[in-house]
């Protein structure tokens, strides 16, 4: 599940594991809550998903004001076409200008916030609230303002899913308040995500 379990040649007894549970208890990372997004409205699945987000996200943002004034939401889907569809719906529903990052995406006059590079996206659109991607934001992003990941399509394996959830559990140094990170998915996907997350936590306890 984690990238830090690698083999190294270390002299002396200097090998340690810091369990996930301990990090949550000491407020170093956030606890995770999985929230089912029950279909809302009519139309295609993507429209129902975004309508469900419109009911959930304002409440979660209000809760998160205790630890961030600039909350951000990740949205994960399997392919560029789906991401583009979701971006249009997100922008219209939330009256916002979201960011889309994908290997085959590129900014244009019509869609200036589509990128194939994460660094460029953060450099040119750091004020965005919604960030859509397939794989680009799955690892290496440690911004505590990300409080929610909405998973439209589940990643293909448990490790990728755990890495994705890991992007929203970061807290700022010195924080002592207990915080929550939210994973939103359609009900069936939410059940699958919860099962994978529970397996990961058991693995952490064993490790």
mmCIF file of N, CA and C in Angstrom, residues 59-162:
data_model
loop_
_atom_site.group_PDB
_atom_site.id
_atom_site.type_symbol
_atom_site.label_atom_id
_atom_site.label_comp_id
_atom_site.label_asym_id
_atom_site.label_seq_id
_atom_site.Cartn_x
_atom_site.Cartn_y
_atom_site.Cartn_z
ATOM 1 N N UNK A 59 -21.542 21.513 2.931
ATOM 2 C CA UNK A 59 -21.519 21.152 4.352
ATOM 3 C C UNK A 59 -20.108 20.768 4.805
ATOM 4 N N UNK A 60 -19.399 20.002 3.981
ATOM 5 C CA UNK A 60 -18.049 19.589 4.345
ATOM 6 C C UNK A 60 -17.098 20.783 4.386
ATOM 7 N N UNK A 61 -17.269 21.697 3.474
ATOM 8 C CA UNK A 61 -16.433 22.903 3.474
ATOM 9 C C UNK A 61 -16.658 23.727 4.735
ATOM 10 N N UNK A 62 -17.903 23.799 5.182
ATOM 11 C CA UNK A 62 -18.172 24.549 6.421
ATOM 12 C C UNK A 62 -17.453 23.901 7.603
ATOM 13 N N UNK A 63 -17.462 22.581 7.665
ATOM 14 C CA UNK A 63 -16.756 21.900 8.747
ATOM 15 C C UNK A 63 -15.250 22.154 8.670
ATOM 16 N N UNK A 64 -14.729 22.211 7.444
ATOM 17 C CA UNK A 64 -13.282 22.334 7.255
ATOM 18 C C UNK A 64 -12.763 23.744 7.495
ATOM 19 N N UNK A 65 -13.647 24.723 7.676
ATOM 20 C CA UNK A 65 -13.168 26.087 7.928
ATOM 21 C C UNK A 65 -12.365 26.166 9.224
ATOM 22 N N UNK A 66 -12.509 25.165 10.083
ATOM 23 C CA UNK A 66 -11.727 25.145 11.323
ATOM 24 C C UNK A 66 -10.237 24.950 11.054
ATOM 25 N N UNK A 67 -9.892 24.404 9.874
ATOM 26 C CA UNK A 67 -8.464 24.168 9.604
ATOM 27 C C UNK A 67 -7.980 24.670 8.247
ATOM 28 N N UNK A 68 -8.864 25.180 7.410
ATOM 29 C CA UNK A 68 -8.406 25.825 6.172
ATOM 30 C C UNK A 68 -9.456 26.823 5.697
ATOM 31 N N UNK A 69 -8.973 27.946 5.186
ATOM 32 C CA UNK A 69 -9.865 28.956 4.608
ATOM 33 C C UNK A 69 -9.916 28.841 3.086
ATOM 34 N N UNK A 70 -9.098 27.956 2.525
ATOM 35 C CA UNK A 70 -9.062 27.780 1.067
ATOM 36 C C UNK A 70 -9.169 26.292 0.717
ATOM 37 N N UNK A 71 -10.305 25.662 1.022
ATOM 38 C CA UNK A 71 -10.446 24.223 0.788
ATOM 39 C C UNK A 71 -10.427 23.875 -0.694
ATOM 40 N N UNK A 72 -9.836 22.708 -0.995
ATOM 41 C CA UNK A 72 -9.762 22.228 -2.367
ATOM 42 C C UNK A 72 -10.327 20.810 -2.439
ATOM 43 N N UNK A 73 -10.867 20.493 -3.603
ATOM 44 C CA UNK A 73 -11.497 19.191 -3.815
ATOM 45 C C UNK A 73 -10.872 18.536 -5.031
ATOM 46 N N UNK A 74 -10.427 17.292 -4.883
ATOM 47 C CA UNK A 74 -9.954 16.492 -6.013
ATOM 48 C C UNK A 74 -11.111 15.649 -6.549
ATOM 49 N N UNK A 75 -11.106 15.443 -7.859
ATOM 50 C CA UNK A 75 -12.067 14.534 -8.483
ATOM 51 C C UNK A 75 -11.287 13.586 -9.374
ATOM 52 N N UNK A 76 -11.514 12.291 -9.205
ATOM 53 C CA UNK A 76 -10.755 11.285 -9.937
ATOM 54 C C UNK A 76 -11.671 10.484 -10.861
ATOM 55 N N UNK A 77 -11.273 10.380 -12.144
ATOM 56 C CA UNK A 77 -12.019 9.578 -13.129
ATOM 57 C C UNK A 77 -11.036 8.860 -14.038
ATOM 58 N N UNK A 78 -11.541 7.912 -14.817
ATOM 59 C CA UNK A 78 -10.688 6.967 -15.541
ATOM 60 C C UNK A 78 -10.108 7.454 -16.868
ATOM 61 N N UNK A 79 -10.696 8.472 -17.491
ATOM 62 C CA UNK A 79 -10.219 8.848 -18.821
ATOM 63 C C UNK A 79 -10.494 10.321 -19.096
ATOM 64 N N UNK A 80 -9.842 10.824 -20.129
ATOM 65 C CA UNK A 80 -9.916 12.253 -20.435
ATOM 66 C C UNK A 80 -11.332 12.686 -20.800
ATOM 67 N N UNK A 81 -12.033 11.887 -21.596
ATOM 68 C CA UNK A 81 -13.398 12.269 -21.993
ATOM 69 C C UNK A 81 -14.299 12.462 -20.776
ATOM 70 N N UNK A 82 -14.214 11.532 -19.840
ATOM 71 C CA UNK A 82 -15.034 11.639 -18.625
ATOM 72 C C UNK A 82 -14.632 12.861 -17.820
ATOM 73 N N UNK A 83 -13.337 13.105 -17.702
ATOM 74 C CA UNK A 83 -12.860 14.263 -16.954
ATOM 75 C C UNK A 83 -13.351 15.567 -17.578
ATOM 76 N N UNK A 84 -13.325 15.647 -18.898
ATOM 77 C CA UNK A 84 -13.798 16.857 -19.569
ATOM 78 C C UNK A 84 -15.291 17.063 -19.339
ATOM 79 N N UNK A 85 -16.047 15.981 -19.385
ATOM 80 C CA UNK A 85 -17.479 16.052 -19.102
ATOM 81 C C UNK A 85 -17.712 16.544 -17.675
ATOM 82 N N UNK A 86 -17.000 15.954 -16.719
ATOM 83 C CA UNK A 86 -17.147 16.349 -15.325
ATOM 84 C C UNK A 86 -16.721 17.793 -15.096
ATOM 85 N N UNK A 87 -15.654 18.220 -15.775
ATOM 86 C CA UNK A 87 -15.195 19.598 -15.596
ATOM 87 C C UNK A 87 -16.273 20.600 -16.008
ATOM 88 N N UNK A 88 -16.896 20.351 -17.147
ATOM 89 C CA UNK A 88 -17.969 21.243 -17.592
ATOM 90 C C UNK A 88 -19.120 21.297 -16.605
ATOM 91 N N UNK A 89 -19.478 20.134 -16.061
ATOM 92 C CA UNK A 89 -20.568 20.079 -15.084
ATOM 93 C C UNK A 89 -20.187 20.759 -13.773
ATOM 94 N N UNK A 90 -18.956 20.535 -13.318
ATOM 95 C CA UNK A 90 -18.483 21.169 -12.082
ATOM 96 C C UNK A 90 -18.494 22.683 -12.226
ATOM 97 N N UNK A 91 -17.952 23.184 -13.325
ATOM 98 C CA UNK A 91 -17.873 24.633 -13.525
ATOM 99 C C UNK A 91 -19.261 25.263 -13.559
ATOM 100 N N UNK A 92 -20.213 24.585 -14.223
ATOM 101 C CA UNK A 92 -21.574 25.125 -14.317
ATOM 102 C C UNK A 92 -22.309 25.026 -12.985
ATOM 103 N N UNK A 93 -22.158 23.931 -12.297
ATOM 104 C CA UNK A 93 -22.898 23.703 -11.051
ATOM 105 C C UNK A 93 -22.390 24.563 -9.910
ATOM 106 N N UNK A 94 -21.070 24.706 -9.802
ATOM 107 C CA UNK A 94 -20.471 25.435 -8.689
ATOM 108 C C UNK A 94 -20.046 26.855 -9.056
ATOM 109 N N UNK A 95 -20.336 27.277 -10.294
ATOM 110 C CA UNK A 95 -19.947 28.620 -10.766
ATOM 111 C C UNK A 95 -18.468 28.878 -10.479
ATOM 112 N N UNK A 96 -17.628 27.973 -10.971
ATOM 113 C CA UNK A 96 -16.206 28.035 -10.670
ATOM 114 C C UNK A 96 -15.387 27.780 -11.926
ATOM 115 N N UNK A 97 -14.078 27.831 -11.795
ATOM 116 C CA UNK A 97 -13.160 27.514 -12.888
ATOM 117 C C UNK A 97 -12.210 26.428 -12.387
ATOM 118 N N UNK A 98 -12.566 25.187 -12.669
ATOM 119 C CA UNK A 98 -11.795 24.057 -12.162
ATOM 120 C C UNK A 98 -10.559 23.803 -13.021
ATOM 121 N N UNK A 99 -9.671 22.970 -12.481
ATOM 122 C CA UNK A 99 -8.451 22.562 -13.175
ATOM 123 C C UNK A 99 -8.583 21.097 -13.579
ATOM 124 N N UNK A 100 -8.153 20.789 -14.800
ATOM 125 C CA UNK A 100 -8.097 19.411 -15.280
ATOM 126 C C UNK A 100 -6.652 19.099 -15.658
ATOM 127 N N UNK A 101 -6.132 17.997 -15.127
ATOM 128 C CA UNK A 101 -4.750 17.596 -15.419
ATOM 129 C C UNK A 101 -4.760 16.174 -15.969
ATOM 130 N N UNK A 102 -4.160 16.031 -17.166
ATOM 131 C CA UNK A 102 -4.127 14.717 -17.828
ATOM 132 C C UNK A 102 -3.009 14.741 -18.863
ATOM 133 N N UNK A 103 -2.445 13.566 -19.143
ATOM 134 C CA UNK A 103 -1.351 13.488 -20.116
ATOM 135 C C UNK A 103 -1.710 14.093 -21.463
ATOM 136 N N UNK A 104 -2.976 13.982 -21.870
ATOM 137 C CA UNK A 104 -3.390 14.441 -23.198
ATOM 138 C C UNK A 104 -4.144 15.756 -23.154
ATOM 139 N N UNK A 105 -4.132 16.415 -22.005
ATOM 140 C CA UNK A 105 -4.813 17.708 -21.896
ATOM 141 C C UNK A 105 -3.847 18.843 -22.208
ATOM 142 N N UNK A 106 -4.399 19.939 -22.701
ATOM 143 C CA UNK A 106 -3.588 21.124 -22.996
ATOM 144 C C UNK A 106 -4.483 22.352 -22.916
ATOM 145 N N UNK A 107 -3.964 23.467 -22.394
ATOM 146 C CA UNK A 107 -4.787 24.684 -22.307
ATOM 147 C C UNK A 107 -5.091 25.248 -23.693
ATOM 148 N N UNK A 108 -6.242 25.875 -23.801
ATOM 149 C CA UNK A 108 -6.649 26.534 -25.037
ATOM 150 C C UNK A 108 -7.455 27.775 -24.666
ATOM 151 N N UNK A 109 -7.818 28.571 -25.652
ATOM 152 C CA UNK A 109 -8.625 29.757 -25.360
ATOM 153 C C UNK A 109 -9.956 29.377 -24.730
ATOM 154 N N UNK A 110 -10.534 28.281 -25.201
ATOM 155 C CA UNK A 110 -11.822 27.847 -24.676
ATOM 156 C C UNK A 110 -11.681 27.176 -23.319
ATOM 157 N N UNK A 111 -10.568 26.451 -23.141
ATOM 158 C CA UNK A 111 -10.353 25.712 -21.890
ATOM 159 C C UNK A 111 -8.956 26.039 -21.341
ATOM 160 N N UNK A 112 -8.789 27.216 -20.755
ATOM 161 C CA UNK A 112 -7.450 27.632 -20.309
ATOM 162 C C UNK A 112 -6.928 26.867 -19.093
ATOM 163 N N UNK A 113 -7.789 26.134 -18.412
ATOM 164 C CA UNK A 113 -7.357 25.439 -17.197
ATOM 165 C C UNK A 113 -7.294 23.921 -17.396
ATOM 166 N N UNK A 114 -6.766 23.528 -18.532
ATOM 167 C CA UNK A 114 -6.460 22.129 -18.791
ATOM 168 C C UNK A 114 -4.960 22.011 -19.005
ATOM 169 N N UNK A 115 -4.345 21.079 -18.282
ATOM 170 C CA UNK A 115 -2.886 20.978 -18.271
ATOM 171 C C UNK A 115 -2.447 19.524 -18.378
ATOM 172 N N UNK A 116 -1.215 19.342 -18.884
ATOM 173 C CA UNK A 116 -0.607 18.004 -18.862
ATOM 174 C C UNK A 116 0.517 17.930 -17.836
ATOM 175 N N UNK A 117 0.712 19.015 -17.084
ATOM 176 C CA UNK A 117 1.817 19.084 -16.131
ATOM 177 C C UNK A 117 1.300 19.646 -14.802
ATOM 178 N N UNK A 118 1.574 18.933 -13.715
ATOM 179 C CA UNK A 118 1.065 19.340 -12.404
ATOM 180 C C UNK A 118 1.683 20.654 -11.953
ATOM 181 N N UNK A 119 2.993 20.803 -12.129
ATOM 182 C CA UNK A 119 3.657 22.029 -11.678
ATOM 183 C C UNK A 119 3.093 23.256 -12.373
ATOM 184 N N UNK A 120 2.878 23.126 -13.677
ATOM 185 C CA UNK A 120 2.329 24.267 -14.414
ATOM 186 C C UNK A 120 0.917 24.589 -13.929
ATOM 187 N N UNK A 121 0.138 23.557 -13.647
ATOM 188 C CA UNK A 121 -1.222 23.782 -13.157
ATOM 189 C C UNK A 121 -1.208 24.543 -11.844
ATOM 190 N N UNK A 122 -0.342 24.140 -10.907
ATOM 191 C CA UNK A 122 -0.268 24.834 -9.626
ATOM 192 C C UNK A 122 0.295 26.243 -9.790
ATOM 193 N N UNK A 123 1.172 26.422 -10.760
ATOM 194 C CA UNK A 123 1.764 27.740 -10.987
ATOM 195 C C UNK A 123 0.744 28.713 -11.596
ATOM 196 N N UNK A 124 -0.078 28.215 -12.506
ATOM 197 C CA UNK A 124 -0.958 29.114 -13.260
ATOM 198 C C UNK A 124 -2.396 29.139 -12.745
ATOM 199 N N UNK A 125 -2.765 28.165 -11.912
ATOM 200 C CA UNK A 125 -4.163 28.103 -11.468
ATOM 201 C C UNK A 125 -4.261 27.689 -10.005
ATOM 202 N N UNK A 126 -3.371 28.212 -9.194
ATOM 203 C CA UNK A 126 -3.306 27.804 -7.783
ATOM 204 C C UNK A 126 -4.572 28.142 -7.016
ATOM 205 N N UNK A 127 -5.366 29.090 -7.526
ATOM 206 C CA UNK A 127 -6.575 29.504 -6.819
ATOM 207 C C UNK A 127 -7.760 28.586 -7.074
ATOM 208 N N UNK A 128 -7.601 27.585 -7.921
ATOM 209 C CA UNK A 128 -8.726 26.705 -8.254
ATOM 210 C C UNK A 128 -9.187 25.925 -7.028
ATOM 211 N N UNK A 129 -10.477 25.687 -6.962
ATOM 212 C CA UNK A 129 -11.057 24.926 -5.850
ATOM 213 C C UNK A 129 -11.205 23.447 -6.207
ATOM 214 N N UNK A 130 -11.543 23.167 -7.462
ATOM 215 C CA UNK A 130 -11.744 21.791 -7.924
ATOM 216 C C UNK A 130 -10.615 21.380 -8.864
ATOM 217 N N UNK A 131 -10.056 20.174 -8.617
ATOM 218 C CA UNK A 131 -8.932 19.656 -9.383
ATOM 219 C C UNK A 131 -9.280 18.254 -9.884
ATOM 220 N N UNK A 132 -9.385 18.116 -11.201
ATOM 221 C CA UNK A 132 -9.781 16.837 -11.796
ATOM 222 C C UNK A 132 -8.574 16.152 -12.419
ATOM 223 N N UNK A 133 -8.509 14.823 -12.296
ATOM 224 C CA UNK A 133 -7.361 14.094 -12.838
ATOM 225 C C UNK A 133 -7.680 12.612 -12.969
ATOM 226 N N UNK A 134 -6.753 11.898 -13.611
ATOM 227 C CA UNK A 134 -6.816 10.439 -13.678
ATOM 228 C C UNK A 134 -5.736 9.827 -12.777
ATOM 229 N N UNK A 135 -4.457 10.167 -13.054
ATOM 230 C CA UNK A 135 -3.335 9.668 -12.259
ATOM 231 C C UNK A 135 -2.427 10.777 -11.710
ATOM 232 N N UNK A 136 -2.510 11.966 -12.298
ATOM 233 C CA UNK A 136 -1.513 13.008 -12.041
ATOM 234 C C UNK A 136 -1.471 13.489 -10.587
ATOM 235 N N UNK A 137 -2.587 13.410 -9.881
ATOM 236 C CA UNK A 137 -2.633 13.884 -8.494
ATOM 237 C C UNK A 137 -2.729 12.721 -7.512
ATOM 238 N N UNK A 138 -2.278 11.557 -7.938
ATOM 239 C CA UNK A 138 -2.385 10.375 -7.091
ATOM 240 C C UNK A 138 -1.221 10.271 -6.111
ATOM 241 N N UNK A 139 -0.065 10.841 -6.462
ATOM 242 C CA UNK A 139 1.102 10.799 -5.594
ATOM 243 C C UNK A 139 1.842 12.134 -5.683
ATOM 244 N N UNK A 140 2.563 12.470 -4.610
ATOM 245 C CA UNK A 140 3.461 13.616 -4.640
ATOM 246 C C UNK A 140 2.829 14.959 -4.387
ATOM 247 N N UNK A 141 1.525 15.009 -4.118
ATOM 248 C CA UNK A 141 0.853 16.275 -3.820
ATOM 249 C C UNK A 141 0.546 16.291 -2.331
ATOM 250 N N UNK A 142 1.131 17.238 -1.608
ATOM 251 C CA UNK A 142 0.996 17.288 -0.149
ATOM 252 C C UNK A 142 0.480 18.644 0.308
ATOM 253 N N UNK A 143 -0.624 19.062 -0.262
ATOM 254 C CA UNK A 143 -1.221 20.358 0.045
ATOM 255 C C UNK A 143 -2.340 20.155 1.075
ATOM 256 N N UNK A 144 -2.196 20.681 2.300
ATOM 257 C CA UNK A 144 -3.217 20.476 3.333
ATOM 258 C C UNK A 144 -4.573 21.088 3.005
ATOM 259 N N UNK A 145 -4.634 21.946 1.982
ATOM 260 C CA UNK A 145 -5.928 22.523 1.598
ATOM 261 C C UNK A 145 -6.841 21.502 0.918
ATOM 262 N N UNK A 146 -6.294 20.403 0.421
ATOM 263 C CA UNK A 146 -7.135 19.361 -0.160
ATOM 264 C C UNK A 146 -7.817 18.596 0.964
ATOM 265 N N UNK A 147 -9.129 18.700 1.037
ATOM 266 C CA UNK A 147 -9.889 18.092 2.131
ATOM 267 C C UNK A 147 -10.816 16.978 1.653
ATOM 268 N N UNK A 148 -11.097 16.941 0.350
ATOM 269 C CA UNK A 148 -12.043 15.971 -0.215
ATOM 270 C C UNK A 148 -11.459 15.377 -1.475
ATOM 271 N N UNK A 149 -11.641 14.060 -1.661
ATOM 272 C CA UNK A 149 -11.453 13.472 -2.978
ATOM 273 C C UNK A 149 -12.760 12.790 -3.361
ATOM 274 N N UNK A 150 -13.310 13.195 -4.481
ATOM 275 C CA UNK A 150 -14.535 12.599 -5.013
ATOM 276 C C UNK A 150 -14.125 11.603 -6.093
ATOM 277 N N UNK A 151 -14.404 10.342 -5.861
ATOM 278 C CA UNK A 151 -13.943 9.283 -6.760
ATOM 279 C C UNK A 151 -15.091 8.836 -7.649
ATOM 280 N N UNK A 152 -15.037 9.276 -8.894
ATOM 281 C CA UNK A 152 -16.054 8.873 -9.870
ATOM 282 C C UNK A 152 -15.772 7.451 -10.354
ATOM 283 N N UNK A 153 -14.507 7.163 -10.645
ATOM 284 C CA UNK A 153 -14.069 5.811 -11.027
ATOM 285 C C UNK A 153 -12.980 5.373 -10.056
ATOM 286 N N UNK A 154 -13.121 4.167 -9.496
ATOM 287 C CA UNK A 154 -12.142 3.661 -8.544
ATOM 288 C C UNK A 154 -10.863 3.255 -9.281
ATOM 289 N N UNK A 155 -9.689 3.573 -8.731
ATOM 290 C CA UNK A 155 -8.431 3.105 -9.335
ATOM 291 C C UNK A 155 -8.395 1.583 -9.432
ATOM 292 N N UNK A 156 -7.485 1.083 -10.245
ATOM 293 C CA UNK A 156 -7.485 -0.344 -10.576
ATOM 294 C C UNK A 156 -6.946 -1.238 -9.476
ATOM 295 N N UNK A 157 -6.232 -0.696 -8.502
ATOM 296 C CA UNK A 157 -5.734 -1.550 -7.420
ATOM 297 C C UNK A 157 -5.755 -0.807 -6.089
ATOM 298 N N UNK A 158 -5.653 -1.591 -4.998
ATOM 299 C CA UNK A 158 -5.766 -1.017 -3.677
ATOM 300 C C UNK A 158 -4.678 -0.030 -3.347
ATOM 301 N N UNK A 159 -3.458 -0.268 -3.823
ATOM 302 C CA UNK A 159 -2.366 0.646 -3.539
ATOM 303 C C UNK A 159 -2.646 2.028 -4.125
ATOM 304 N N UNK A 160 -3.133 2.067 -5.363
ATOM 305 C CA UNK A 160 -3.455 3.354 -5.971
ATOM 306 C C UNK A 160 -4.551 4.079 -5.191
ATOM 307 N N UNK A 161 -5.534 3.328 -4.721
ATOM 308 C CA UNK A 161 -6.613 3.944 -3.958
ATOM 309 C C UNK A 161 -6.087 4.539 -2.651
ATOM 310 N N UNK A 162 -5.240 3.803 -1.948
ATOM 311 C CA UNK A 162 -4.677 4.307 -0.700
ATOM 312 C C UNK A 162 -3.811 5.534 -0.967
#
